[in-house]
Short mmCIF file of C-alpha atoms in Angstrom, two decimals:
data_model
loop_
_atom_site.label_atom_id
_atom_site.label_comp_id
_atom_site.label_asym_id
_atom_site.label_seq_id
_atom_site.Cartn_x
_atom_site.Cartn_y
_atom_site.Cartn_z
CA UNK A 219 -0.02 0.02 -0.02
CA UNK A 220 1.30 3.73 -0.92
CA UNK A 221 1.77 6.74 1.40
CA UNK A 222 -1.26 9.18 0.97
CA UNK A 223 1.82 11.50 -0.72
CA UNK A 224 2.78 9.10 -3.16
CA UNK A 225 -0.58 8.55 -4.14
CA UNK A 226 -0.68 11.77 -5.09
CA UNK A 227 2.03 12.22 -6.54
CA UNK A 228 1.56 8.94 -8.88
CA UNK A 229 -1.81 10.39 -9.39
CA UNK A 230 -0.15 14.19 -10.77
CA UNK A 231 2.02 12.35 -12.70
CA UNK A 232 0.18 10.13 -14.14
CA UNK A 233 -2.73 12.62 -15.26
CA UNK A 234 -0.50 15.48 -16.54
CA UNK A 235 1.35 12.47 -18.75
CA UNK A 236 -2.90 11.74 -19.86
CA UNK A 237 -3.95 14.90 -20.45
CA UNK A 238 -1.26 15.26 -23.02
CA UNK A 239 -2.06 12.10 -24.93
CA UNK A 240 -5.73 13.38 -24.76
CA UNK A 241 -6.42 14.95 -28.34
CA UNK A 242 -10.47 15.43 -28.54
CA UNK A 243 -10.65 15.29 -25.00
CA UNK A 244 -10.84 12.42 -22.53
CA UNK A 245 -12.68 9.92 -24.23
CA UNK A 246 -9.75 8.82 -26.06
CA UNK A 247 -7.61 8.23 -22.82
CA UNK A 248 -10.65 6.39 -20.65
CA UNK A 249 -9.95 2.42 -21.77
CA UNK A 250 -6.06 3.84 -20.04
CA UNK A 251 -7.32 5.64 -17.17
CA UNK A 252 -10.17 1.93 -16.72
CA UNK A 253 -7.09 -0.47 -16.34
CA UNK A 254 -5.25 2.18 -14.50
CA UNK A 255 -7.71 2.59 -11.74
CA UNK A 256 -9.44 -0.92 -11.61
CA UNK A 257 -6.86 -3.51 -13.51
CA UNK A 258 -3.54 -1.37 -11.86
CA UNK A 259 -4.12 0.46 -8.49
CA UNK A 260 -7.73 -1.03 -7.86
CA UNK A 261 -9.09 2.47 -6.51
CA UNK A 262 -12.67 1.36 -7.50
CA UNK A 263 -14.49 -1.79 -9.54
CA UNK A 264 -15.41 -2.42 -12.78
CA UNK A 265 -18.71 -1.20 -11.25
CA UNK A 266 -18.00 2.32 -9.87
CA UNK A 267 -15.30 3.26 -12.31
CA UNK A 268 -18.67 2.58 -15.15
CA UNK A 269 -20.85 4.15 -12.41
CA UNK A 270 -17.80 6.87 -12.09
CA UNK A 271 -18.23 7.20 -15.53
CA UNK A 272 -22.07 7.81 -15.58
CA UNK A 273 -21.88 10.67 -13.34
CA UNK A 274 -19.76 12.62 -15.03
CA UNK A 275 -20.92 12.41 -17.65
CA UNK A 276 -24.71 12.94 -16.41
CA UNK A 277 -22.67 16.21 -14.45
CA UNK A 278 -22.93 19.63 -16.32
CA UNK A 279 -18.29 20.20 -17.21
CA UNK A 280 -16.48 19.01 -19.40
CA UNK A 281 -16.25 15.02 -19.33
CA UNK A 282 -12.91 14.59 -18.55
CA UNK A 283 -13.76 15.25 -15.09
CA UNK A 284 -14.52 11.77 -14.44
CA UNK A 285 -10.63 12.28 -13.75
CA UNK A 286 -11.78 14.08 -10.08
CA UNK A 287 -14.32 10.91 -9.03
CA UNK A 288 -10.87 8.66 -10.20
CA UNK A 289 -8.62 10.99 -7.99
CA UNK A 290 -11.30 10.89 -4.97
CA UNK A 291 -11.70 7.48 -5.05
CA UNK A 292 -7.26 7.35 -4.79
CA UNK A 293 -7.05 9.78 -2.16
CA UNK A 294 -9.78 11.63 -1.06
CA UNK A 295 -10.72 15.08 -1.66
CA UNK A 296 -7.10 16.07 -2.60
CA UNK A 297 -6.89 13.33 -4.81
CA UNK A 298 -9.16 14.70 -5.97
CA UNK A 299 -7.98 18.05 -6.60
CA UNK A 300 -4.40 16.51 -7.36
CA UNK A 301 -6.57 14.79 -10.29
CA UNK A 302 -8.19 18.03 -11.61
CA UNK A 303 -5.51 19.66 -11.95
CA UNK A 304 -3.03 17.48 -13.46
CA UNK A 305 -5.53 16.60 -16.10
CA UNK A 306 -6.25 19.78 -17.01
CA UNK A 307 -3.33 22.73 -16.15
CA UNK A 308 -0.22 20.80 -18.60
CA UNK A 309 -2.49 21.29 -21.18
CA UNK A 310 -3.40 24.98 -20.62
CA UNK A 311 0.14 25.72 -20.02
CA UNK A 312 0.41 24.43 -23.20
CA UNK A 313 -2.44 25.76 -25.78
CA UNK A 314 -1.08 29.21 -23.82
CA UNK A 315 1.98 29.24 -25.47
CA UNK A 316 0.44 27.75 -28.39
CA UNK A 317 -1.80 30.71 -28.36
CA UNK A 318 0.64 33.33 -27.68
CA UNK A 319 3.32 32.23 -30.82
CA UNK A 320 -0.09 31.78 -33.19
CA UNK A 321 -1.14 34.98 -32.43
CA UNK A 322 2.17 36.55 -33.49
CA UNK A 323 1.17 35.37 -36.97
CA UNK A 324 -1.83 37.22 -36.68
CA UNK A 325 -1.38 39.52 -40.02
CA UNK A 326 -0.19 37.03 -41.90
CA UNK A 327 -2.14 35.97 -44.71
CA UNK A 328 -1.37 32.30 -45.05
CA UNK A 329 -1.96 32.03 -40.91
CA UNK A 330 -5.72 33.05 -42.78
CA UNK A 331 -5.39 29.96 -45.66
CA UNK A 332 -4.22 28.02 -42.96
CA UNK A 333 -7.30 28.71 -40.47
CA UNK A 334 -9.87 28.15 -43.53
CA UNK A 335 -8.28 25.38 -44.67
CA UNK A 336 -8.95 23.46 -41.51
CA UNK A 337 -12.58 24.99 -41.38
CA UNK A 338 -14.09 21.93 -43.03
CA UNK A 339 -12.11 19.40 -41.57
CA UNK A 340 -12.97 21.01 -37.56
CA UNK A 341 -16.45 21.21 -39.39
CA UNK A 342 -16.56 17.16 -40.57
CA UNK A 343 -15.13 16.40 -37.03
CA UNK A 344 -17.71 17.95 -35.41
CA UNK A 345 -20.53 16.69 -37.56
CA UNK A 346 -18.44 13.04 -36.57
CA UNK A 347 -18.70 13.57 -33.00
CA UNK A 348 -22.77 14.42 -33.41
CA UNK A 349 -23.15 11.33 -35.30
CA UNK A 350 -21.31 9.39 -32.66
CA UNK A 351 -23.06 10.65 -29.82
CA UNK A 352 -26.39 10.38 -31.85
CA UNK A 353 -26.19 6.48 -32.76
CA UNK A 354 -25.05 6.98 -28.99
CA UNK A 355 -27.85 8.10 -27.36
CA UNK A 356 -30.71 7.17 -29.47
CA UNK A 357 -32.17 3.94 -29.00
CA UNK A 358 -35.53 4.28 -30.51
CA UNK A 359 -38.07 6.91 -31.77
CA UNK A 360 -39.02 8.53 -28.33
CA UNK A 361 -35.63 9.52 -27.97
CA UNK A 362 -35.15 10.07 -31.85
CA UNK A 363 -38.47 13.18 -30.95
CA UNK A 364 -36.54 14.42 -28.35
CA UNK A 365 -32.98 15.03 -30.29
CA UNK A 366 -34.68 16.52 -33.12
CA UNK A 367 -36.82 18.39 -31.36
CA UNK A 368 -33.44 20.25 -29.80
CA UNK A 369 -32.50 21.12 -32.75
CA UNK A 370 -35.21 22.20 -34.42
CA UNK A 371 -35.10 24.60 -31.05
CA UNK A 372 -31.98 25.79 -31.10
CA UNK A 373 -31.67 26.36 -34.71
CA UNK A 374 -34.43 28.67 -35.65
CA UNK A 375 -34.89 30.20 -31.96
CA UNK A 376 -32.99 31.99 -29.91
CA UNK A 377 -33.95 30.62 -26.78
CA UNK A 378 -31.69 29.40 -24.28
CA UNK A 379 -30.92 25.93 -24.42
CA UNK A 380 -31.17 24.58 -20.46
CA UNK A 381 -34.84 25.22 -21.38
CA UNK A 382 -34.55 22.34 -24.06
CA UNK A 383 -32.02 20.31 -21.68
CA UNK A 384 -35.28 20.46 -18.84
CA UNK A 385 -37.98 19.56 -21.11
CA UNK A 386 -35.91 16.79 -21.86
CA UNK A 387 -34.37 15.43 -18.46
CA UNK A 388 -38.04 16.43 -16.94
CA UNK A 389 -39.91 13.69 -19.47
CA UNK A 390 -36.00 10.84 -19.19
CA UNK A 391 -37.54 11.50 -15.03
CA UNK A 392 -41.49 10.45 -16.36
CA UNK A 393 -40.15 7.13 -17.97
CA UNK A 394 -42.30 8.95 -20.62
CA UNK A 395 -38.55 7.47 -22.08
CA UNK A 396 -38.88 4.24 -21.88
CA UNK A 397 -35.86 3.72 -20.33
CA UNK A 398 -35.34 -0.12 -18.58
CA UNK A 399 -33.08 -0.69 -16.03
CA UNK A 400 -31.62 -4.31 -16.82
CA UNK B 227 -16.76 45.23 -26.88
CA UNK B 228 -14.08 43.77 -24.53
CA UNK B 229 -15.09 40.96 -21.83
CA UNK B 230 -13.65 42.31 -18.93
CA UNK B 231 -11.68 40.23 -16.62
CA UNK B 232 -14.66 38.94 -14.33
CA UNK B 233 -16.91 38.38 -17.96
CA UNK B 234 -14.96 35.96 -18.96
CA UNK B 235 -14.56 33.45 -15.06
CA UNK B 236 -18.11 35.04 -15.46
CA UNK B 237 -19.42 33.38 -18.84
CA UNK B 238 -16.80 30.38 -18.06
CA UNK B 239 -18.83 29.59 -14.71
CA UNK B 240 -22.30 29.74 -16.93
CA UNK B 241 -20.16 27.34 -19.58
CA UNK B 242 -19.91 25.07 -16.60
CA UNK B 243 -23.06 25.24 -15.08
CA UNK B 244 -24.72 24.24 -18.59
CA UNK B 245 -23.26 21.99 -20.15
CA UNK B 246 -24.57 18.95 -19.87
CA UNK B 247 -23.48 16.42 -22.32
CA UNK B 248 -21.05 18.58 -24.12
CA UNK B 249 -19.79 22.30 -22.66
CA UNK B 250 -19.09 22.82 -27.06
CA UNK B 251 -23.16 23.76 -28.23
CA UNK B 252 -22.52 25.83 -24.80
CA UNK B 253 -19.08 27.73 -25.97
CA UNK B 254 -20.94 29.07 -28.38
CA UNK B 255 -23.72 29.60 -26.98
CA UNK B 256 -22.09 31.46 -24.38
CA UNK B 257 -19.80 33.76 -26.83
CA UNK B 258 -21.43 34.10 -30.70
CA UNK B 259 -25.37 34.13 -29.91
CA UNK B 260 -25.55 35.96 -26.25
CA UNK B 261 -22.31 38.04 -25.73
CA UNK B 262 -21.30 38.16 -29.06
CA UNK B 263 -17.55 37.90 -28.21
CA UNK B 264 -16.94 36.17 -30.98
CA UNK B 265 -18.57 35.48 -34.54
CA UNK B 266 -19.57 32.72 -35.97
CA UNK B 267 -16.33 32.72 -38.02
CA UNK B 268 -13.94 33.31 -34.99
CA UNK B 269 -15.38 30.42 -33.40
CA UNK B 270 -15.07 28.35 -36.26
CA UNK B 271 -11.21 29.26 -35.65
CA UNK B 272 -10.64 28.70 -32.68
CA UNK B 273 -11.98 25.67 -32.33
CA UNK B 274 -9.85 24.47 -34.79
CA UNK B 275 -6.62 25.42 -33.11
CA UNK B 276 -8.45 23.88 -30.13
CA UNK B 277 -8.24 20.39 -32.09
CA UNK B 278 -4.52 19.89 -32.61
CA UNK B 279 -4.27 20.81 -28.68
CA UNK B 280 -4.11 17.69 -26.65
CA UNK B 281 -6.41 17.50 -23.91
CA UNK B 282 -10.26 18.92 -23.32
CA UNK B 283 -10.98 20.85 -25.93
CA UNK B 284 -13.67 23.71 -23.86
CA UNK B 285 -10.26 23.89 -21.48
CA UNK B 286 -8.38 24.98 -25.11
CA UNK B 287 -11.39 26.73 -25.68
CA UNK B 288 -11.14 28.34 -22.26
CA UNK B 289 -7.36 29.46 -22.79
CA UNK B 290 -7.24 31.26 -26.25
CA UNK B 291 -10.73 32.85 -25.30
CA UNK B 292 -9.33 34.20 -22.18
CA UNK B 293 -5.28 35.16 -23.24
CA UNK B 294 -6.97 36.87 -26.47
CA UNK B 295 -9.05 39.04 -24.59
CA UNK B 296 -7.26 39.75 -21.18
CA UNK B 297 -4.41 38.16 -21.40
CA UNK B 298 -1.85 35.81 -18.86
CA UNK B 299 -5.38 36.74 -16.16
CA UNK B 300 -7.82 36.49 -18.38
CA UNK B 301 -7.02 32.83 -19.17
CA UNK B 302 -6.80 31.42 -15.46
CA UNK B 303 -9.94 32.97 -14.91
CA UNK B 304 -11.84 31.39 -17.55
CA UNK B 305 -10.30 28.36 -16.54
CA UNK B 306 -10.85 28.06 -13.33
CA UNK B 307 -14.81 29.94 -14.18
CA UNK B 308 -14.77 26.54 -15.67
CA UNK B 309 -13.51 23.78 -13.45
CA UNK B 310 -14.61 25.46 -9.82
CA UNK B 311 -18.09 24.98 -10.42
CA UNK B 312 -17.86 21.43 -12.60
CA UNK B 313 -15.71 20.27 -9.62
CA UNK B 314 -17.87 21.34 -6.79
CA UNK B 315 -20.92 19.26 -8.66
CA UNK B 316 -18.90 16.23 -9.85
CA UNK B 317 -17.67 15.42 -6.13
CA UNK B 318 -21.22 16.84 -4.62
CA UNK B 319 -22.66 13.75 -7.35
CA UNK B 320 -19.61 11.40 -6.36
CA UNK B 321 -20.41 11.68 -2.43
CA UNK B 322 -23.52 11.48 -2.57
CA UNK B 323 -23.25 7.92 -4.49
CA UNK B 324 -20.52 6.25 -2.66
CA UNK B 325 -23.05 7.63 -0.15
CA UNK B 326 -26.41 5.63 -1.43
CA UNK B 327 -24.59 3.53 -4.37
CA UNK B 328 -27.40 4.05 -7.08
CA UNK B 329 -27.76 5.57 -10.03
CA UNK B 330 -30.80 4.92 -11.09
CA UNK B 331 -32.91 8.36 -10.45
CA UNK B 332 -29.61 9.45 -12.45
CA UNK B 333 -29.60 7.13 -15.60
CA UNK B 334 -33.47 8.56 -16.73
CA UNK B 335 -32.20 11.88 -16.34
CA UNK B 336 -29.34 10.96 -18.49
CA UNK B 337 -31.12 9.52 -21.23
CA UNK B 338 -33.57 12.43 -21.78
CA UNK B 339 -30.53 15.16 -20.76
CA UNK B 340 -28.57 12.70 -23.84
CA UNK B 341 -30.55 12.43 -26.32
CA UNK B 342 -31.27 16.13 -26.37
CA UNK B 343 -28.00 17.18 -25.85
CA UNK B 344 -26.35 15.06 -28.41
CA UNK B 345 -29.15 17.29 -30.20
CA UNK B 346 -28.11 20.68 -29.50
CA UNK B 347 -24.41 19.22 -31.56
CA UNK B 348 -26.31 18.77 -34.01
CA UNK B 349 -27.50 22.16 -34.29
CA UNK B 350 -24.46 22.82 -33.61
CA UNK B 351 -23.05 21.34 -37.06
CA UNK B 352 -25.28 23.11 -38.65
CA UNK B 353 -23.92 27.12 -37.32
CA UNK B 354 -20.61 26.03 -37.61
CA UNK B 355 -21.22 24.65 -41.22
CA UNK B 356 -22.76 27.52 -41.71
CA UNK B 357 -19.82 30.35 -42.94
CA UNK B 358 -18.74 27.23 -44.91
CA UNK B 359 -21.62 26.78 -47.77
CA UNK B 360 -22.11 30.48 -47.60
CA UNK B 361 -19.18 30.99 -49.44
CA UNK B 362 -17.42 28.02 -50.60
CA UNK B 363 -19.50 24.26 -50.20
CA UNK B 364 -18.01 22.69 -52.64
CA UNK B 365 -14.15 22.71 -52.31
CA UNK B 366 -14.88 22.11 -48.58
CA UNK B 367 -17.35 19.90 -49.14
CA UNK B 368 -14.24 16.73 -50.24
CA UNK B 369 -12.16 17.68 -46.69
CA UNK B 370 -15.64 17.06 -44.71
CA UNK B 371 -17.11 14.04 -45.94
CA UNK B 372 -13.22 12.65 -45.37
CA UNK B 373 -13.38 13.99 -41.44
CA UNK B 374 -16.32 12.64 -40.97
CA UNK B 375 -16.39 9.94 -42.35
CA UNK B 376 -12.61 9.09 -40.51
CA UNK B 377 -14.14 9.68 -36.55
CA UNK B 378 -17.25 9.30 -37.38
CA UNK B 379 -17.63 5.95 -39.46
CA UNK B 380 -14.40 4.91 -38.99
CA UNK B 381 -13.94 5.70 -35.79
CA UNK B 382 -10.15 6.66 -36.35
CA UNK B 383 -8.03 8.04 -33.55
CA UNK B 384 -8.73 12.71 -33.88
CA UNK B 385 -5.01 12.39 -33.93
CA UNK B 386 -4.24 10.71 -37.44
CA UNK B 387 -7.08 12.51 -38.95
CA UNK B 388 -5.42 15.45 -38.07
CA UNK B 389 -2.30 14.79 -39.18
CA UNK B 390 -3.90 13.25 -42.51
CA UNK B 391 -6.86 16.23 -43.64
CA UNK B 392 -5.12 19.29 -42.49
CA UNK B 393 -1.63 19.36 -44.12
CA UNK B 394 -3.87 18.88 -47.68
CA UNK B 395 -7.38 20.67 -46.97
CA UNK B 396 -4.48 23.41 -46.17
CA UNK B 397 -2.51 23.13 -49.36
CA UNK B 398 -6.50 22.27 -51.44
CA UNK B 399 -7.34 26.34 -49.78
CA UNK B 400 -3.93 27.81 -50.84
CA UNK B 401 -4.66 26.53 -54.74
CA UNK B 402 -7.74 28.33 -54.55
CA UNK B 403 -6.36 30.92 -53.95
CA UNK B 404 -3.95 31.22 -55.84
#
């Protein structure tokens, strides 16, 4: 069994390295986090991990905060703080440095060409994540109706999306979306 | 109008507490549609830049937008505005879970929210695509489709897709502007 400081240090280093490998968000590193938390360090059971993942997804904010919960299970509140900072701060510093470099070329015509060239790829990736999410969350007509209605409202009105999310949450709680507990 | 440091903190706090099922549509809603800090094209450019860097996209967006308007202080304010509420909420939910160990109603809640959140991302895709469709629909289509197929259908890692498509897409843009 490791002492508390060793665990905190381990969390800091491990998640800092992982965060710099996470292109496109936490989903790419979930398998590695799972391996570490469940198989190697035994911080959580397999079921607990799945439940913590569900909590991180259901909670607002970046889904990356699964690491907050893992840190909490590993080393209490300090573990949660350390894991969260390790996941976000190195990436943030890197982004800050890269952005300063990039802003130096604000007026350069090649920068504009690069940005215009990247845009179709970026929008294609966003479209792909929309597709992946729809495939993962929509399992029937009621859910399809909720998703389509949300898209329609967001595209055609200026209503704050919190209202459509709230309506969908109420529909979900009421059981109208046909979820079964397996 | 240039936002103050505390506006940045507040805006990212709003994004953080409302971002159920994905923060990007909220980032766009708050910064483009509500506060008009960024134009639609500027938002696309910021996200394109952030996709190239490791770490959560929304964290990188907070840094880039915060730094653009208020330097290092703005970047820190945006980052902590984003992390603070989300951290408190997720730890509270985690504590409730380990005390009661039941997630049934949370799952019901999430089924509804997840479907709506997916709908929000579809809407965001449409909004992000508009400037492209208006200006250069035909030349964008091959790269848009390739990225969609590689990530959405073939599940290729994002880093490889970017490495492979970005140079070609930029070269094509450069070629068409000559």
